[in-house]
Amino acid sequence: AQSVTQLDSQVPVFEEAPVELRCNYSSSVSVYLFWYVQYPNQGLQLLLKYLSGSTLVKSINGFEAEFNKSQTSFHLRKPSVHISDTAEYFCAVTHWRGEGYSTLTFGKGTMLLVSP
Amino acid sequence: GAGVSQSPSNKVTEKGKDVELRCDPISGHTALYWYRQRLGQGLEFLIYFQGNSAPDKSGLPSDRFSAERTGESVSTLTIQRTQQEDSAVYLCASSLVPTGTFSGELFFGEGSRLTVL
């Protein structure tokens, strides 16, 4: 069965500092990997995804994540964070359930707290 | 509507009462998902609909939980005889996905926060 581990429940960081949010997954089959973000008082929204091809994927707001198959990781990074990046970040992996459909299995989330 | 809409946004109920949570997916989205998020936990998959059928009910935690979808649109999640451990945020998501493929982009509503006293 697929599972996702986000070891850090909270990551405090100062504005303009770099940040890495860690994600490790467990799966016996090929995976698609995702990061979702939940800003305060909003629903979850897709930040970026890895389906195939280049292992480095990027979002429009400066985040990037690298799929590392040997380490079963999909860590999220940003070289310089803004106050507006304060949010909860969820890593997710495809859970193939048979009969041609799948759902997502999510980690517990990491709260990124950016302060001035 | 433009996004996934859920109601009520907040619901406080007494132990033993039944509750109904509603989800309006994005128009045209054939796939609909219910997740539950308890305090300090990740998102827990409950049930998936493809059209009006639910091929996967494996995540429903007990027979007190049921869900239906009509007209390939609105879905309701019903919890009977609520217990305190049912307190959580219930999230609905939809996606435009043909059977057999999945790009992974789920569109989530803001959730229904259920508190069972």
PDB file of N, CA, C and O in Angstrom, chain A residues 1-7 21-35 50 55 65-77 91-93:
ATOM      1  N   ALA A   1       0.848  -1.189   0.000  1.00  0.00           N
ATOM      2  CA  ALA A   1       0.000   0.000   0.000  1.00  0.00           C
ATOM      3  C   ALA A   1       0.887   1.244   0.000  1.00  0.00           C
ATOM      4  O   ALA A   1       1.989   1.238   0.521  1.00  0.00           O
ATOM      5  N   GLN A   2       0.365   2.287  -0.622  1.00  0.00           N
ATOM      6  CA  GLN A   2       1.117   3.526  -0.683  1.00  0.00           C
ATOM      7  C   GLN A   2       0.989   4.308   0.626  1.00  0.00           C
ATOM      8  O   GLN A   2      -0.039   4.258   1.289  1.00  0.00           O
ATOM      9  N   SER A   3       2.054   5.017   0.977  1.00  0.00           N
ATOM     10  CA  SER A   3       2.000   5.900   2.145  1.00  0.00           C
ATOM     11  C   SER A   3       2.927   7.075   1.913  1.00  0.00           C
ATOM     12  O   SER A   3       3.846   7.006   1.085  1.00  0.00           O
ATOM     13  N   VAL A   4       2.673   8.155   2.632  1.00  0.00           N
ATOM     14  CA  VAL A   4       3.468   9.379   2.498  1.00  0.00           C
ATOM     15  C   VAL A   4       3.854   9.858   3.891  1.00  0.00           C
ATOM     16  O   VAL A   4       3.000   9.924   4.781  1.00  0.00           O
ATOM     17  N   THR A   5       5.113  10.194   4.046  1.00  0.00           N
ATOM     18  CA  THR A   5       5.608  10.684   5.329  1.00  0.00           C
ATOM     19  C   THR A   5       6.139  12.103   5.187  1.00  0.00           C
ATOM     20  O   THR A   5       7.036  12.358   4.374  1.00  0.00           O
ATOM     21  N   GLN A   6       5.572  12.987   5.957  1.00  0.00           N
ATOM     22  CA  GLN A   6       6.091  14.357   6.057  1.00  0.00           C
ATOM     23  C   GLN A   6       6.545  14.499   7.514  1.00  0.00           C
ATOM     24  O   GLN A   6       5.717  14.617   8.426  1.00  0.00           O
ATOM     25  N   LEU A   7       7.840  14.460   7.711  1.00  0.00           N
ATOM     26  CA  LEU A   7       8.380  14.394   9.065  1.00  0.00           C
ATOM     27  C   LEU A   7       8.175  15.680   9.850  1.00  0.00           C
ATOM     28  O   LEU A   7       8.044  15.654  11.073  1.00  0.00           O
ATOM     29  N   LEU A  21      10.868  21.486   2.425  1.00  0.00           N
ATOM     30  CA  LEU A  21       9.850  20.687   3.098  1.00  0.00           C
ATOM     31  C   LEU A  21      10.026  19.257   2.622  1.00  0.00           C
ATOM     32  O   LEU A  21       9.980  18.985   1.419  1.00  0.00           O
ATOM     33  N   ARG A  22      10.181  18.350   3.574  1.00  0.00           N
ATOM     34  CA  ARG A  22      10.549  16.990   3.203  1.00  0.00           C
ATOM     35  C   ARG A  22       9.329  16.095   3.017  1.00  0.00           C
ATOM     36  O   ARG A  22       8.333  16.199   3.743  1.00  0.00           O
ATOM     37  N   CYS A  23       9.463  15.206   2.044  1.00  0.00           N
ATOM     38  CA  CYS A  23       8.408  14.230   1.761  1.00  0.00           C
ATOM     39  C   CYS A  23       9.064  12.930   1.335  1.00  0.00           C
ATOM     40  O   CYS A  23       9.864  12.917   0.395  1.00  0.00           O
ATOM     41  N   ASN A  24       8.701  11.847   1.987  1.00  0.00           N
ATOM     42  CA  ASN A  24       9.121  10.512   1.562  1.00  0.00           C
ATOM     43  C   ASN A  24       7.887   9.664   1.356  1.00  0.00           C
ATOM     44  O   ASN A  24       6.880   9.818   2.045  1.00  0.00           O
ATOM     45  N   TYR A  25       7.969   8.766   0.398  1.00  0.00           N
ATOM     46  CA  TYR A  25       6.809   7.949   0.084  1.00  0.00           C
ATOM     47  C   TYR A  25       7.194   6.480   0.083  1.00  0.00           C
ATOM     48  O   TYR A  25       8.362   6.121  -0.001  1.00  0.00           O
ATOM     49  N   SER A  26       6.180   5.663   0.170  1.00  0.00           N
ATOM     50  CA  SER A  26       6.375   4.224   0.088  1.00  0.00           C
ATOM     51  C   SER A  26       5.355   3.696  -0.906  1.00  0.00           C
ATOM     52  O   SER A  26       4.162   3.975  -0.789  1.00  0.00           O
ATOM     53  N   SER A  27       5.865   2.972  -1.918  1.00  0.00           N
ATOM     54  CA  SER A  27       4.966   2.409  -2.908  1.00  0.00           C
ATOM     55  C   SER A  27       5.651   1.252  -3.603  1.00  0.00           C
ATOM     56  O   SER A  27       6.840   1.309  -3.875  1.00  0.00           O
ATOM     57  N   SER A  28       4.866   0.230  -3.920  1.00  0.00           N
ATOM     58  CA  SER A  28       5.413  -0.936  -4.601  1.00  0.00           C
ATOM     59  C   SER A  28       5.233  -0.839  -6.115  1.00  0.00           C
ATOM     60  O   SER A  28       5.687  -1.697  -6.838  1.00  0.00           O
ATOM     61  N   VAL A  29       4.578   0.211  -6.568  1.00  0.00           N
ATOM     62  CA  VAL A  29       4.341   0.381  -7.994  1.00  0.00           C
ATOM     63  C   VAL A  29       4.811   1.776  -8.409  1.00  0.00           C
ATOM     64  O   VAL A  29       5.188   2.586  -7.569  1.00  0.00           O
ATOM     65  N   SER A  30       4.762   2.027  -9.700  1.00  0.00           N
ATOM     66  CA  SER A  30       5.173   3.345 -10.165  1.00  0.00           C
ATOM     67  C   SER A  30       4.239   4.406  -9.593  1.00  0.00           C
ATOM     68  O   SER A  30       3.061   4.148  -9.339  1.00  0.00           O
ATOM     69  N   VAL A  31       4.786   5.587  -9.394  1.00  0.00           N
ATOM     70  CA  VAL A  31       4.023   6.628  -8.702  1.00  0.00           C
ATOM     71  C   VAL A  31       3.959   7.919  -9.490  1.00  0.00           C
ATOM     72  O   VAL A  31       4.819   8.223 -10.308  1.00  0.00           O
ATOM     73  N   TYR A  32       2.917   8.637  -9.220  1.00  0.00           N
ATOM     74  CA  TYR A  32       2.839  10.048  -9.548  1.00  0.00           C
ATOM     75  C   TYR A  32       2.885  10.777  -8.199  1.00  0.00           C
ATOM     76  O   TYR A  32       2.287  10.304  -7.224  1.00  0.00           O
ATOM     77  N   LEU A  33       3.554  11.908  -8.149  1.00  0.00           N
ATOM     78  CA  LEU A  33       3.745  12.630  -6.893  1.00  0.00           C
ATOM     79  C   LEU A  33       3.281  14.067  -7.018  1.00  0.00           C
ATOM     80  O   LEU A  33       3.407  14.679  -8.088  1.00  0.00           O
ATOM     81  N   PHE A  34       2.776  14.592  -5.919  1.00  0.00           N
ATOM     82  CA  PHE A  34       2.159  15.915  -5.949  1.00  0.00           C
ATOM     83  C   PHE A  34       2.465  16.687  -4.675  1.00  0.00           C
ATOM     84  O   PHE A  34       2.664  16.098  -3.604  1.00  0.00           O
ATOM     85  N   TRP A  35       2.455  17.985  -4.789  1.00  0.00           N
ATOM     86  CA  TRP A  35       2.393  18.880  -3.646  1.00  0.00           C
ATOM     87  C   TRP A  35       1.156  19.749  -3.801  1.00  0.00           C
ATOM     88  O   TRP A  35       0.952  20.381  -4.843  1.00  0.00           O
ATOM     89  N   TYR A  50       4.698  15.620 -10.339  1.00  0.00           N
ATOM     90  CA  TYR A  50       5.605  14.815 -11.150  1.00  0.00           C
ATOM     91  C   TYR A  50       4.804  13.622 -11.685  1.00  0.00           C
ATOM     92  O   TYR A  50       4.277  12.817 -10.909  1.00  0.00           O
ATOM     93  N   THR A  55      12.874  14.911 -13.694  1.00  0.00           N
ATOM     94  CA  THR A  55      12.595  14.669 -12.275  1.00  0.00           C
ATOM     95  C   THR A  55      12.479  15.962 -11.475  1.00  0.00           C
ATOM     96  O   THR A  55      12.069  15.935 -10.318  1.00  0.00           O
ATOM     97  N   ALA A  65      10.384  20.880  -6.880  1.00  0.00           N
ATOM     98  CA  ALA A  65      10.513  19.607  -6.184  1.00  0.00           C
ATOM     99  C   ALA A  65      11.223  18.637  -7.105  1.00  0.00           C
ATOM    100  O   ALA A  65      11.074  18.694  -8.330  1.00  0.00           O
ATOM    101  N   GLU A  66      11.994  17.750  -6.515  1.00  0.00           N
ATOM    102  CA  GLU A  66      12.744  16.783  -7.303  1.00  0.00           C
ATOM    103  C   GLU A  66      12.379  15.378  -6.892  1.00  0.00           C
ATOM    104  O   GLU A  66      12.446  15.012  -5.708  1.00  0.00           O
ATOM    105  N   PHE A  67      11.982  14.589  -7.874  1.00  0.00           N
ATOM    106  CA  PHE A  67      11.661  13.192  -7.656  1.00  0.00           C
ATOM    107  C   PHE A  67      12.965  12.414  -7.573  1.00  0.00           C
ATOM    108  O   PHE A  67      13.772  12.430  -8.507  1.00  0.00           O
ATOM    109  N   ASN A  68      13.181  11.716  -6.469  1.00  0.00           N
ATOM    110  CA  ASN A  68      14.372  10.896  -6.288  1.00  0.00           C
ATOM    111  C   ASN A  68      13.912   9.479  -6.013  1.00  0.00           C
ATOM    112  O   ASN A  68      13.498   9.140  -4.889  1.00  0.00           O
ATOM    113  N   LYS A  69      13.993   8.646  -7.046  1.00  0.00           N
ATOM    114  CA  LYS A  69      13.441   7.293  -6.931  1.00  0.00           C
ATOM    115  C   LYS A  69      14.243   6.447  -5.940  1.00  0.00           C
ATOM    116  O   LYS A  69      13.677   5.679  -5.159  1.00  0.00           O
ATOM    117  N   SER A  70      15.556   6.586  -5.950  1.00  0.00           N
ATOM    118  CA  SER A  70      16.387   5.754  -5.083  1.00  0.00           C
ATOM    119  C   SER A  70      16.168   6.083  -3.603  1.00  0.00           C
ATOM    120  O   SER A  70      16.244   5.208  -2.735  1.00  0.00           O
ATOM    121  N   GLN A  71      15.865   7.340  -3.327  1.00  0.00           N
ATOM    122  CA  GLN A  71      15.610   7.743  -1.949  1.00  0.00           C
ATOM    123  C   GLN A  71      14.128   7.844  -1.630  1.00  0.00           C
ATOM    124  O   GLN A  71      13.763   8.230  -0.513  1.00  0.00           O
ATOM    125  N   THR A  72      13.310   7.504  -2.590  1.00  0.00           N
ATOM    126  CA  THR A  72      11.839   7.586  -2.462  1.00  0.00           C
ATOM    127  C   THR A  72      11.428   8.905  -1.819  1.00  0.00           C
ATOM    128  O   THR A  72      10.694   8.945  -0.826  1.00  0.00           O
ATOM    129  N   SER A  73      11.943   9.986  -2.399  1.00  0.00           N
ATOM    130  CA  SER A  73      11.651  11.301  -1.835  1.00  0.00           C
ATOM    131  C   SER A  73      11.131  12.249  -2.914  1.00  0.00           C
ATOM    132  O   SER A  73      11.347  12.040  -4.117  1.00  0.00           O
ATOM    133  N   PHE A  74      10.475  13.282  -2.455  1.00  0.00           N
ATOM    134  CA  PHE A  74       9.933  14.327  -3.351  1.00  0.00           C
ATOM    135  C   PHE A  74       9.898  15.619  -2.537  1.00  0.00           C
ATOM    136  O   PHE A  74       8.850  16.182  -2.262  1.00  0.00           O
ATOM    137  N   HIS A  75      11.076  16.087  -2.152  1.00  0.00           N
ATOM    138  CA  HIS A  75      11.185  17.261  -1.285  1.00  0.00           C
ATOM    139  C   HIS A  75      10.847  18.536  -2.036  1.00  0.00           C
ATOM    140  O   HIS A  75      11.197  18.690  -3.216  1.00  0.00           O
ATOM    141  N   LEU A  76      10.235  19.453  -1.342  1.00  0.00           N
ATOM    142  CA  LEU A  76       9.818  20.747  -1.916  1.00  0.00           C
ATOM    143  C   LEU A  76      10.786  21.828  -1.445  1.00  0.00           C
ATOM    144  O   LEU A  76      11.090  21.913  -0.243  1.00  0.00           O
ATOM    145  N   ARG A  77      11.236  22.664  -2.369  1.00  0.00           N
ATOM    146  CA  ARG A  77      12.222  23.693  -2.024  1.00  0.00           C
ATOM    147  C   ARG A  77      11.832  25.032  -2.624  1.00  0.00           C
ATOM    148  O   ARG A  77      11.146  25.115  -3.642  1.00  0.00           O
ATOM    149  N   CYS A  91       2.049  16.734   0.777  1.00  0.00           N
ATOM    150  CA  CYS A  91       2.619  15.862  -0.246  1.00  0.00           C
ATOM    151  C   CYS A  91       1.638  14.713  -0.484  1.00  0.00           C
ATOM    152  O   CYS A  91       0.967  14.252   0.459  1.00  0.00           O
ATOM    153  N   ALA A  92       1.525  14.259  -1.719  1.00  0.00           N
ATOM    154  CA  ALA A  92       0.574  13.196  -2.028  1.00  0.00           C
ATOM    155  C   ALA A  92       1.141  12.269  -3.092  1.00  0.00           C
ATOM    156  O   ALA A  92       1.932  12.680  -3.946  1.00  0.00           O
ATOM    157  N   VAL A  93       0.691  11.017  -3.057  1.00  0.00           N
ATOM    158  CA  VAL A  93       1.108  10.022  -4.033  1.00  0.00           C
ATOM    159  C   VAL A  93      -0.129   9.335  -4.585  1.00  0.00           C
ATOM    160  O   VAL A  93      -1.132   9.177  -3.886  1.00  0.00           O
TER     161      VAL A  93
END
